[in-house]
């Protein structure tokens, strides 16, 4: 019987990348690949890209068991809100009831004794996955290159952040997805594994210099005070509990009080067999997206 893989957040940054990386194996019959779709628009988008969607909404628990019927492995991705806890619990309960064997969970990099809520929530989800008896692969990425690039591509003369000039470690969504896809392809090989994901440590000043070289533009890092971050996040509509924890974590980094903030690992190469994308390679491949100066 053909294995079935379900990717949640299948139209998102990491989930979408995982779908594309798994597509050729699915087309060759290695497994059946389905993408979770919360809305008709998401389902249409998946179909347009050649994928099979299934109705799936964390806030409509009645959709979860039907979506998980016959599924062997799940890529569990949740949103940036405290609801990640109940959303994950609902999925895991439905997965247990329908016989899902392996869970690949997208978490975050932090020390096991972290005091910061948004990291601790991911660790609680990891504990739930393990205690419920699933085979598991935990992914723990640090800062996303894509997030900073998203702001830079529209204002390609500056970087703005709240961490001062501390070095932190970075990874691209493509590399996160590649490790996740490897675990979904071969769950036995990657079972009971926790993979920290961060490929290089750079300060924002160093990144600005690098981007100046790659884009042949003058790029300036404009640091802002960590205390300014929370009001901005709240104005943007972020969940207040999550925003408060995120802002506190950034302030801890700026103060030099965040263990593992600049930790670097060879996980991507060891798992996928290829070199990861650092900031320079990422910028080289994406510089065509930049707005005109």
CSV table of C-alpha atoms in Angstrom, one decimal, residues 47-226:
chain,number,residue,atom,x,y,z
A,47,UNK,CA,-4.4,22.3,-7.4
A,48,UNK,CA,-2.9,25.0,-9.7
A,49,UNK,CA,0.6,23.8,-8.6
A,50,UNK,CA,-0.3,20.2,-9.3
A,51,UNK,CA,-1.0,19.0,-5.8
A,52,UNK,CA,-3.9,17.3,-4.1
A,53,UNK,CA,-5.5,19.3,-1.4
A,54,UNK,CA,-7.6,18.2,1.6
A,55,UNK,CA,-9.9,20.3,3.7
A,56,UNK,CA,-8.1,20.9,7.0
A,57,UNK,CA,-8.7,23.6,9.6
A,58,UNK,CA,-7.2,23.6,13.1
A,59,UNK,CA,-10.2,25.7,14.3
A,60,UNK,CA,-12.7,23.2,12.9
A,61,UNK,CA,-11.7,20.0,14.6
A,62,UNK,CA,-14.3,18.0,12.7
A,63,UNK,CA,-12.1,18.4,9.6
A,64,UNK,CA,-9.0,16.8,11.1
A,65,UNK,CA,-9.8,13.1,11.3
A,66,UNK,CA,-11.1,12.9,7.7
A,67,UNK,CA,-7.9,14.7,6.5
A,68,UNK,CA,-5.7,12.2,8.4
A,69,UNK,CA,-7.4,9.0,7.3
A,70,UNK,CA,-4.8,6.7,5.7
A,71,UNK,CA,-1.9,9.2,6.5
A,72,UNK,CA,1.4,7.7,7.6
A,73,UNK,CA,3.4,10.9,8.2
A,74,UNK,CA,2.5,14.5,9.0
A,75,UNK,CA,4.5,17.7,8.7
A,76,UNK,CA,3.1,19.6,11.7
A,77,UNK,CA,3.4,23.4,11.2
A,78,UNK,CA,1.5,25.9,13.4
A,79,UNK,CA,1.0,29.6,13.4
A,80,UNK,CA,2.7,32.3,15.5
A,81,UNK,CA,0.1,32.4,18.3
A,82,UNK,CA,-0.5,30.7,21.6
A,83,UNK,CA,-3.2,28.7,19.8
A,84,UNK,CA,-0.3,26.5,18.5
A,85,UNK,CA,-0.8,24.5,21.7
A,86,UNK,CA,-4.4,23.6,21.2
A,87,UNK,CA,-4.0,23.3,17.4
A,88,UNK,CA,-1.2,20.8,17.9
A,89,UNK,CA,-3.2,18.9,20.5
A,90,UNK,CA,-6.2,18.6,18.2
A,91,UNK,CA,-4.0,17.3,15.4
A,92,UNK,CA,-2.2,14.8,17.6
A,93,UNK,CA,-5.4,13.5,19.0
A,94,UNK,CA,-6.8,13.0,15.5
A,95,UNK,CA,-3.5,11.5,14.3
A,96,UNK,CA,-3.5,9.0,17.1
A,97,UNK,CA,-7.1,8.0,16.4
A,98,UNK,CA,-6.4,7.5,12.7
A,99,UNK,CA,-3.2,5.6,13.0
A,100,UNK,CA,-0.6,8.2,11.9
A,101,UNK,CA,2.9,6.8,12.7
A,102,UNK,CA,5.4,9.7,12.2
A,103,UNK,CA,5.2,13.4,13.1
A,104,UNK,CA,7.8,15.9,11.8
A,105,UNK,CA,7.3,19.0,13.9
A,106,UNK,CA,8.6,22.5,13.0
A,107,UNK,CA,9.6,24.1,16.3
A,108,UNK,CA,12.3,26.6,17.2
A,109,UNK,CA,15.9,26.6,18.5
A,110,UNK,CA,16.3,27.3,22.2
A,111,UNK,CA,17.9,25.8,25.3
A,112,UNK,CA,15.8,23.1,27.0
A,113,UNK,CA,15.4,25.3,30.1
A,114,UNK,CA,14.3,28.4,28.1
A,115,UNK,CA,12.2,30.9,30.1
A,116,UNK,CA,10.6,32.3,26.9
A,117,UNK,CA,7.0,31.2,26.3
A,118,UNK,CA,7.1,30.9,22.5
A,119,UNK,CA,10.0,28.5,22.7
A,120,UNK,CA,8.6,26.6,25.6
A,121,UNK,CA,5.3,26.1,23.7
A,122,UNK,CA,7.2,24.3,21.0
A,123,UNK,CA,9.0,22.2,23.5
A,124,UNK,CA,5.7,21.2,25.2
A,125,UNK,CA,4.4,20.1,21.7
A,126,UNK,CA,7.5,18.0,21.3
A,127,UNK,CA,6.9,16.4,24.7
A,128,UNK,CA,3.3,15.7,23.7
A,129,UNK,CA,4.4,14.0,20.5
A,130,UNK,CA,6.8,11.8,22.3
A,131,UNK,CA,4.5,10.9,25.2
A,132,UNK,CA,1.7,9.9,22.8
A,133,UNK,CA,4.0,7.3,21.2
A,134,UNK,CA,4.5,8.7,17.8
A,135,UNK,CA,7.7,8.2,15.9
A,136,UNK,CA,9.1,11.8,15.6
A,137,UNK,CA,11.5,14.2,14.1
A,138,UNK,CA,11.8,17.6,15.8
A,139,UNK,CA,13.1,20.5,13.7
A,140,UNK,CA,14.5,23.4,15.6
A,141,UNK,CA,15.5,26.3,13.3
A,142,UNK,CA,16.9,29.6,14.5
A,143,UNK,CA,16.4,32.9,12.6
A,144,UNK,CA,14.9,32.7,9.1
A,145,UNK,CA,16.9,34.4,6.4
A,146,UNK,CA,13.6,34.8,4.5
A,147,UNK,CA,12.0,37.0,7.2
A,148,UNK,CA,14.7,39.7,7.0
A,149,UNK,CA,14.9,39.4,3.2
A,150,UNK,CA,11.1,40.0,2.9
A,151,UNK,CA,11.5,43.5,4.4
A,152,UNK,CA,14.8,44.2,2.6
A,153,UNK,CA,13.4,43.3,-0.8
A,154,UNK,CA,11.0,46.2,-0.7
A,155,UNK,CA,13.4,48.7,0.9
A,156,UNK,CA,16.8,47.5,-0.4
A,157,UNK,CA,18.9,50.3,1.0
A,158,UNK,CA,18.5,49.2,4.7
A,159,UNK,CA,18.1,46.5,7.3
A,160,UNK,CA,16.1,47.3,10.4
A,161,UNK,CA,16.2,45.1,13.5
A,162,UNK,CA,16.1,45.2,17.3
A,163,UNK,CA,19.1,43.0,18.3
A,164,UNK,CA,21.8,45.6,18.3
A,165,UNK,CA,24.9,44.2,16.6
A,166,UNK,CA,24.8,40.7,18.2
A,167,UNK,CA,25.7,37.8,16.0
A,168,UNK,CA,22.8,35.3,15.6
A,169,UNK,CA,22.5,32.2,13.5
A,170,UNK,CA,20.5,31.9,10.3
A,171,UNK,CA,18.8,29.4,8.0
A,172,UNK,CA,16.6,29.6,4.9
A,173,UNK,CA,13.1,28.2,4.7
A,174,UNK,CA,14.3,26.1,1.8
A,175,UNK,CA,16.9,24.3,4.0
A,176,UNK,CA,14.4,23.8,6.8
A,177,UNK,CA,12.0,22.3,4.2
A,178,UNK,CA,14.8,20.1,2.8
A,179,UNK,CA,15.5,18.5,6.2
A,180,UNK,CA,11.7,18.1,6.9
A,181,UNK,CA,11.2,16.5,3.5
A,182,UNK,CA,14.1,14.1,4.1
A,183,UNK,CA,12.4,13.0,7.4
A,184,UNK,CA,9.1,12.6,5.6
A,185,UNK,CA,10.6,10.5,2.8
A,186,UNK,CA,12.5,8.2,5.2
A,187,UNK,CA,10.9,8.3,8.7
A,188,UNK,CA,12.7,5.2,10.0
A,189,UNK,CA,16.1,6.8,9.3
A,190,UNK,CA,15.1,10.1,11.0
A,191,UNK,CA,13.0,8.7,13.8
A,192,UNK,CA,13.6,9.9,17.4
A,193,UNK,CA,15.9,12.7,16.1
A,194,UNK,CA,16.0,16.3,17.1
A,195,UNK,CA,17.6,18.5,14.4
A,196,UNK,CA,18.9,22.0,15.3
A,197,UNK,CA,19.0,24.1,12.2
A,198,UNK,CA,21.3,27.1,11.8
A,199,UNK,CA,24.0,27.4,9.1
A,200,UNK,CA,25.9,30.6,9.8
A,201,UNK,CA,26.2,33.3,12.5
A,202,UNK,CA,26.3,36.9,11.3
A,203,UNK,CA,25.4,40.3,12.8
A,204,UNK,CA,23.1,42.6,11.0
A,205,UNK,CA,26.0,44.9,10.2
A,206,UNK,CA,27.8,42.0,8.6
A,207,UNK,CA,24.7,41.1,6.6
A,208,UNK,CA,24.3,44.7,5.4
A,209,UNK,CA,27.9,44.6,4.2
A,210,UNK,CA,27.3,41.3,2.4
A,211,UNK,CA,24.2,42.6,0.7
A,212,UNK,CA,26.0,45.7,-0.4
A,213,UNK,CA,28.5,43.5,-2.2
A,214,UNK,CA,26.0,41.2,-3.7
A,215,UNK,CA,23.5,43.8,-4.9
A,216,UNK,CA,26.0,46.6,-5.7
A,217,UNK,CA,23.9,49.0,-3.7
A,218,UNK,CA,24.7,50.8,-0.5
A,219,UNK,CA,22.9,48.9,2.3
A,220,UNK,CA,22.8,50.3,5.9
A,221,UNK,CA,21.9,48.6,9.1
A,222,UNK,CA,19.6,50.8,11.2
A,223,UNK,CA,19.3,49.3,14.7
A,224,UNK,CA,16.3,50.1,16.8
A,225,UNK,CA,15.9,49.7,20.6
A,226,UNK,CA,14.4,46.3,21.6
